[in-house]
């Protein structure tokens, strides 16, 4: 029997609508957001799509890390939020989701976890805000739950918090650039 996943979650609030936040973060170059932590957790250096796109269910890519490790991500859910100007059909929320499965770890993690799942949720908050939730669950290899929960976990949570700050800063920077473009037009 395989161990249960160990879940880690961080939340951030963006002062932008869900559609704007989603459109800034999801297609962004991951190396600008996931920059490693304390010399222990490696940074993302690149991602190679296995097809023409990475915005549909079934699309996959290989993520390369600064320590030489890699892993494969495959999109399992991709729902872009509705724009604030669009009419949302009854029963349909304007929340966006970007969910992916993570497999084929190489490097150190290949000896600790079998796979992982991730979910990014972009939910409307108070007017003009978005509640961004990043949930990441590692599935430890047998006998490795303690290592994931107690050794990797505290570092991973710090990494996730730092990465969420990078995500929020990218949204602010894009909003500023978007505002500057409108002013100059």
PDB file of C-alpha atoms in Angstrom:
ATOM      1  CA  UNK A   1       0.000   0.000   0.000  1.00  0.00           C
ATOM      2  CA  UNK A   2       1.357   3.369  -0.995  1.00  0.00           C
ATOM      3  CA  UNK A   3       1.535   6.148   1.632  1.00  0.00           C
ATOM      4  CA  UNK A   4      -1.014   8.959   1.562  1.00  0.00           C
ATOM      5  CA  UNK A   5       0.066  12.271   0.048  1.00  0.00           C
ATOM      6  CA  UNK A   6       1.481  14.953   2.339  1.00  0.00           C
ATOM      7  CA  UNK A   7      -0.255  18.243   1.572  1.00  0.00           C
ATOM      8  CA  UNK A   8       1.238  21.740   1.796  1.00  0.00           C
ATOM      9  CA  UNK A   9      -0.796  24.889   1.095  1.00  0.00           C
ATOM     10  CA  UNK A  10      -0.117  28.640   0.862  1.00  0.00           C
ATOM     11  CA  UNK A  11      -2.517  31.485   0.137  1.00  0.00           C
ATOM     12  CA  UNK A  12      -1.925  34.958  -1.234  1.00  0.00           C
ATOM     13  CA  UNK A  13      -4.189  37.876  -2.089  1.00  0.00           C
ATOM     14  CA  UNK A  14      -3.765  39.851  -5.291  1.00  0.00           C
ATOM     15  CA  UNK A  15      -5.304  43.265  -5.793  1.00  0.00           C
ATOM     16  CA  UNK A  16      -6.350  42.249  -9.302  1.00  0.00           C
ATOM     17  CA  UNK A  17      -9.305  40.389 -10.788  1.00  0.00           C
ATOM     18  CA  UNK A  18      -8.965  36.564 -11.039  1.00  0.00           C
ATOM     19  CA  UNK A  19      -8.716  36.581 -14.853  1.00  0.00           C
ATOM     20  CA  UNK A  20      -5.862  39.115 -14.813  1.00  0.00           C
ATOM     21  CA  UNK A  21      -3.949  37.250 -12.070  1.00  0.00           C
ATOM     22  CA  UNK A  22      -4.439  33.905 -13.844  1.00  0.00           C
ATOM     23  CA  UNK A  23      -3.326  35.297 -17.216  1.00  0.00           C
ATOM     24  CA  UNK A  24      -0.170  36.790 -15.676  1.00  0.00           C
ATOM     25  CA  UNK A  25       0.941  33.785 -13.635  1.00  0.00           C
ATOM     26  CA  UNK A  26      -0.078  30.596 -15.424  1.00  0.00           C
ATOM     27  CA  UNK A  27       1.782  31.143 -18.725  1.00  0.00           C
ATOM     28  CA  UNK A  28       4.739  32.887 -17.061  1.00  0.00           C
ATOM     29  CA  UNK A  29       8.283  31.513 -17.243  1.00  0.00           C
ATOM     30  CA  UNK A  30       8.552  29.461 -14.025  1.00  0.00           C
ATOM     31  CA  UNK A  31      12.229  30.357 -13.589  1.00  0.00           C
ATOM     32  CA  UNK A  32      11.125  33.886 -12.679  1.00  0.00           C
ATOM     33  CA  UNK A  33       8.818  32.638  -9.893  1.00  0.00           C
ATOM     34  CA  UNK A  34      10.422  29.511  -8.445  1.00  0.00           C
ATOM     35  CA  UNK A  35      13.942  30.624  -7.621  1.00  0.00           C
ATOM     36  CA  UNK A  36      14.984  27.993  -5.082  1.00  0.00           C
ATOM     37  CA  UNK A  37      15.399  28.323  -1.353  1.00  0.00           C
ATOM     38  CA  UNK A  38      18.417  28.618   0.944  1.00  0.00           C
ATOM     39  CA  UNK A  39      20.655  26.702  -1.415  1.00  0.00           C
ATOM     40  CA  UNK A  40      18.814  23.513  -0.427  1.00  0.00           C
ATOM     41  CA  UNK A  41      15.750  23.521  -2.678  1.00  0.00           C
ATOM     42  CA  UNK A  42      16.750  23.997  -6.312  1.00  0.00           C
ATOM     43  CA  UNK A  43      15.401  26.697  -8.604  1.00  0.00           C
ATOM     44  CA  UNK A  44      13.468  26.036 -11.779  1.00  0.00           C
ATOM     45  CA  UNK A  45      15.804  26.800 -14.685  1.00  0.00           C
ATOM     46  CA  UNK A  46      13.583  25.911 -17.643  1.00  0.00           C
ATOM     47  CA  UNK A  47      10.563  23.983 -18.846  1.00  0.00           C
ATOM     48  CA  UNK A  48      10.262  22.150 -22.135  1.00  0.00           C
ATOM     49  CA  UNK A  49       6.779  21.580 -23.526  1.00  0.00           C
ATOM     50  CA  UNK A  50       6.137  18.176 -25.021  1.00  0.00           C
ATOM     51  CA  UNK A  51       3.763  19.709 -27.539  1.00  0.00           C
ATOM     52  CA  UNK A  52       2.905  23.084 -28.998  1.00  0.00           C
ATOM     53  CA  UNK A  53       0.967  24.289 -25.963  1.00  0.00           C
ATOM     54  CA  UNK A  54       0.836  24.056 -22.200  1.00  0.00           C
ATOM     55  CA  UNK A  55      -2.673  25.271 -21.554  1.00  0.00           C
ATOM     56  CA  UNK A  56      -4.930  22.262 -22.151  1.00  0.00           C
ATOM     57  CA  UNK A  57      -5.788  19.125 -20.255  1.00  0.00           C
ATOM     58  CA  UNK A  58      -3.258  16.459 -21.223  1.00  0.00           C
ATOM     59  CA  UNK A  59      -0.486  18.906 -22.165  1.00  0.00           C
ATOM     60  CA  UNK A  60       2.812  18.042 -20.480  1.00  0.00           C
ATOM     61  CA  UNK A  61       6.287  19.424 -20.007  1.00  0.00           C
ATOM     62  CA  UNK A  62       9.601  18.583 -18.382  1.00  0.00           C
ATOM     63  CA  UNK A  63      10.794  21.012 -15.727  1.00  0.00           C
ATOM     64  CA  UNK A  64      14.554  21.342 -15.246  1.00  0.00           C
ATOM     65  CA  UNK A  65      16.083  22.317 -11.900  1.00  0.00           C
ATOM     66  CA  UNK A  66      19.315  24.064 -10.934  1.00  0.00           C
ATOM     67  CA  UNK A  67      20.642  20.868  -9.289  1.00  0.00           C
ATOM     68  CA  UNK A  68      20.292  18.913 -12.550  1.00  0.00           C
ATOM     69  CA  UNK A  69      17.073  17.187 -11.490  1.00  0.00           C
ATOM     70  CA  UNK A  70      13.923  17.094 -13.586  1.00  0.00           C
ATOM     71  CA  UNK A  71      10.276  16.166 -13.279  1.00  0.00           C
ATOM     72  CA  UNK A  72       7.295  15.914 -15.604  1.00  0.00           C
ATOM     73  CA  UNK A  73       4.123  17.985 -15.217  1.00  0.00           C
ATOM     74  CA  UNK A  74       0.833  17.121 -16.942  1.00  0.00           C
ATOM     75  CA  UNK A  75      -2.210  19.378 -16.841  1.00  0.00           C
ATOM     76  CA  UNK A  76      -5.272  17.594 -15.442  1.00  0.00           C
ATOM     77  CA  UNK A  77      -7.542  20.655 -15.058  1.00  0.00           C
ATOM     78  CA  UNK A  78      -7.360  24.049 -16.716  1.00  0.00           C
ATOM     79  CA  UNK A  79     -10.208  26.477 -16.167  1.00  0.00           C
ATOM     80  CA  UNK A  80      -9.576  30.122 -16.964  1.00  0.00           C
ATOM     81  CA  UNK A  81     -11.635  32.497 -14.791  1.00  0.00           C
ATOM     82  CA  UNK A  82     -14.279  34.671 -16.387  1.00  0.00           C
ATOM     83  CA  UNK A  83     -13.448  38.313 -16.880  1.00  0.00           C
ATOM     84  CA  UNK A  84     -15.155  40.793 -14.563  1.00  0.00           C
ATOM     85  CA  UNK A  85     -16.849  42.188 -17.698  1.00  0.00           C
ATOM     86  CA  UNK A  86     -18.288  38.841 -18.799  1.00  0.00           C
ATOM     87  CA  UNK A  87     -21.621  37.573 -17.617  1.00  0.00           C
ATOM     88  CA  UNK A  88     -21.088  34.387 -15.653  1.00  0.00           C
ATOM     89  CA  UNK A  89     -23.612  31.674 -16.555  1.00  0.00           C
ATOM     90  CA  UNK A  90     -25.863  30.597 -13.644  1.00  0.00           C
ATOM     91  CA  UNK A  91     -24.148  28.042 -11.431  1.00  0.00           C
ATOM     92  CA  UNK A  92     -20.747  28.749 -12.963  1.00  0.00           C
ATOM     93  CA  UNK A  93     -18.191  30.454 -10.738  1.00  0.00           C
ATOM     94  CA  UNK A  94     -15.567  32.879 -11.966  1.00  0.00           C
ATOM     95  CA  UNK A  95     -12.882  30.873 -10.164  1.00  0.00           C
ATOM     96  CA  UNK A  96      -9.960  29.630 -12.240  1.00  0.00           C
ATOM     97  CA  UNK A  97      -7.994  26.407 -11.704  1.00  0.00           C
ATOM     98  CA  UNK A  98      -4.666  25.148 -12.918  1.00  0.00           C
ATOM     99  CA  UNK A  99      -4.074  21.580 -11.712  1.00  0.00           C
ATOM    100  CA  UNK A 100      -1.256  19.287 -12.721  1.00  0.00           C
ATOM    101  CA  UNK A 101       0.235  15.930 -11.819  1.00  0.00           C
ATOM    102  CA  UNK A 102       3.972  15.725 -11.204  1.00  0.00           C
ATOM    103  CA  UNK A 103       5.810  12.486 -12.051  1.00  0.00           C
ATOM    104  CA  UNK A 104       9.165  11.118 -13.186  1.00  0.00           C
ATOM    105  CA  UNK A 105      11.263  12.875 -10.545  1.00  0.00           C
ATOM    106  CA  UNK A 106      15.011  12.550 -10.993  1.00  0.00           C
ATOM    107  CA  UNK A 107      17.742  13.602  -8.607  1.00  0.00           C
ATOM    108  CA  UNK A 108      17.299  13.544  -4.835  1.00  0.00           C
ATOM    109  CA  UNK A 109      13.487  13.638  -4.885  1.00  0.00           C
ATOM    110  CA  UNK A 110      13.326  10.408  -6.892  1.00  0.00           C
ATOM    111  CA  UNK A 111      14.537   8.618  -3.731  1.00  0.00           C
ATOM    112  CA  UNK A 112      11.933  10.254  -1.485  1.00  0.00           C
ATOM    113  CA  UNK A 113       8.666  10.679  -3.422  1.00  0.00           C
ATOM    114  CA  UNK A 114       6.850   8.769  -6.133  1.00  0.00           C
ATOM    115  CA  UNK A 115       4.764  11.651  -7.456  1.00  0.00           C
ATOM    116  CA  UNK A 116       2.909  14.841  -6.537  1.00  0.00           C
ATOM    117  CA  UNK A 117      -0.179  16.804  -7.428  1.00  0.00           C
ATOM    118  CA  UNK A 118      -0.579  20.561  -7.519  1.00  0.00           C
ATOM    119  CA  UNK A 119      -3.522  22.927  -7.710  1.00  0.00           C
ATOM    120  CA  UNK A 120      -3.520  26.669  -8.217  1.00  0.00           C
ATOM    121  CA  UNK A 121      -6.896  28.290  -7.524  1.00  0.00           C
ATOM    122  CA  UNK A 122      -7.740  31.868  -8.516  1.00  0.00           C
ATOM    123  CA  UNK A 123     -10.934  32.747  -6.623  1.00  0.00           C
ATOM    124  CA  UNK A 124     -12.687  36.113  -6.525  1.00  0.00           C
ATOM    125  CA  UNK A 125     -12.327  37.920  -3.232  1.00  0.00           C
ATOM    126  CA  UNK A 126     -13.762  41.277  -2.349  1.00  0.00           C
ATOM    127  CA  UNK A 127     -14.205  43.525  -5.369  1.00  0.00           C
ATOM    128  CA  UNK A 128     -11.053  43.683  -7.441  1.00  0.00           C
ATOM    129  CA  UNK A 129      -9.145  41.063  -5.473  1.00  0.00           C
ATOM    130  CA  UNK A 130      -8.167  37.459  -6.029  1.00  0.00           C
ATOM    131  CA  UNK A 131      -7.479  34.790  -3.442  1.00  0.00           C
ATOM    132  CA  UNK A 132      -4.721  32.617  -4.894  1.00  0.00           C
ATOM    133  CA  UNK A 133      -4.256  29.227  -3.269  1.00  0.00           C
ATOM    134  CA  UNK A 134      -1.371  26.898  -4.132  1.00  0.00           C
ATOM    135  CA  UNK A 135      -1.768  23.372  -2.815  1.00  0.00           C
ATOM    136  CA  UNK A 136       1.007  20.841  -3.407  1.00  0.00           C
ATOM    137  CA  UNK A 137       0.877  17.226  -2.251  1.00  0.00           C
ATOM    138  CA  UNK A 138       3.895  14.918  -2.375  1.00  0.00           C
ATOM    139  CA  UNK A 139       3.270  11.170  -2.280  1.00  0.00           C
ATOM    140  CA  UNK A 140       6.188   9.732  -0.289  1.00  0.00           C
ATOM    141  CA  UNK A 141       7.764   6.422  -1.165  1.00  0.00           C
ATOM    142  CA  UNK A 142       7.120   3.724   1.463  1.00  0.00           C
ATOM    143  CA  UNK A 143       8.918   4.570   4.704  1.00  0.00           C
ATOM    144  CA  UNK A 144       9.606   8.173   3.645  1.00  0.00           C
ATOM    145  CA  UNK A 145       6.556  10.004   5.068  1.00  0.00           C
ATOM    146  CA  UNK A 146       8.538  11.309   8.045  1.00  0.00           C
ATOM    147  CA  UNK A 147      11.225  12.705   5.727  1.00  0.00           C
ATOM    148  CA  UNK A 148       8.633  14.502   3.577  1.00  0.00           C
ATOM    149  CA  UNK A 149       6.556  15.795   6.485  1.00  0.00           C
ATOM    150  CA  UNK A 150       9.286  16.766   8.974  1.00  0.00           C
ATOM    151  CA  UNK A 151      12.479  17.363   6.994  1.00  0.00           C
ATOM    152  CA  UNK A 152      11.419  18.510   3.531  1.00  0.00           C
ATOM    153  CA  UNK A 153       8.098  19.976   4.691  1.00  0.00           C
ATOM    154  CA  UNK A 154       9.350  22.991   6.686  1.00  0.00           C
ATOM    155  CA  UNK A 155      11.749  23.970   3.887  1.00  0.00           C
ATOM    156  CA  UNK A 156       9.094  23.368   1.242  1.00  0.00           C
ATOM    157  CA  UNK A 157       6.621  25.631   3.076  1.00  0.00           C
ATOM    158  CA  UNK A 158       9.190  28.446   3.170  1.00  0.00           C
ATOM    159  CA  UNK A 159       9.866  27.890  -0.519  1.00  0.00           C
ATOM    160  CA  UNK A 160       6.134  27.997  -1.272  1.00  0.00           C
ATOM    161  CA  UNK A 161       5.672  31.230   0.717  1.00  0.00           C
ATOM    162  CA  UNK A 162       8.609  32.861  -1.061  1.00  0.00           C
ATOM    163  CA  UNK A 163       7.308  31.678  -4.435  1.00  0.00           C
ATOM    164  CA  UNK A 164       3.842  33.055  -3.633  1.00  0.00           C
ATOM    165  CA  UNK A 165       5.436  36.428  -2.871  1.00  0.00           C
ATOM    166  CA  UNK A 166       7.133  36.218  -6.298  1.00  0.00           C
ATOM    167  CA  UNK A 167       3.768  35.413  -7.900  1.00  0.00           C
ATOM    168  CA  UNK A 168       2.073  38.392  -6.231  1.00  0.00           C
ATOM    169  CA  UNK A 169       4.956  40.701  -7.176  1.00  0.00           C
ATOM    170  CA  UNK A 170       4.728  39.554 -10.820  1.00  0.00           C
ATOM    171  CA  UNK A 171       1.026  40.444 -10.862  1.00  0.00           C
ATOM    172  CA  UNK A 172       1.755  43.901  -9.419  1.00  0.00           C
ATOM    173  CA  UNK A 173       4.560  44.476 -11.947  1.00  0.00           C
ATOM    174  CA  UNK A 174       2.309  43.455 -14.828  1.00  0.00           C
ATOM    175  CA  UNK A 175      -0.514  45.666 -13.564  1.00  0.00           C
ATOM    176  CA  UNK A 176       1.907  48.615 -13.388  1.00  0.00           C
ATOM    177  CA  UNK A 177       3.207  47.897 -16.899  1.00  0.00           C
ATOM    178  CA  UNK A 178      -0.365  47.538 -18.181  1.00  0.00           C
ATOM    179  CA  UNK A 179      -1.306  50.875 -16.574  1.00  0.00           C
ATOM    180  CA  UNK A 180       1.771  52.580 -18.020  1.00  0.00           C
ATOM    181  CA  UNK A 181       0.902  51.281 -21.508  1.00  0.00           C
ATOM    182  CA  UNK A 182      -2.631  52.655 -21.208  1.00  0.00           C
ATOM    183  CA  UNK A 183      -1.343  56.061 -20.065  1.00  0.00           C
ATOM    184  CA  UNK A 184       1.076  56.318 -23.001  1.00  0.00           C
ATOM    185  CA  UNK A 185      -1.568  55.317 -25.552  1.00  0.00           C
TER     186      UNK A 185
END
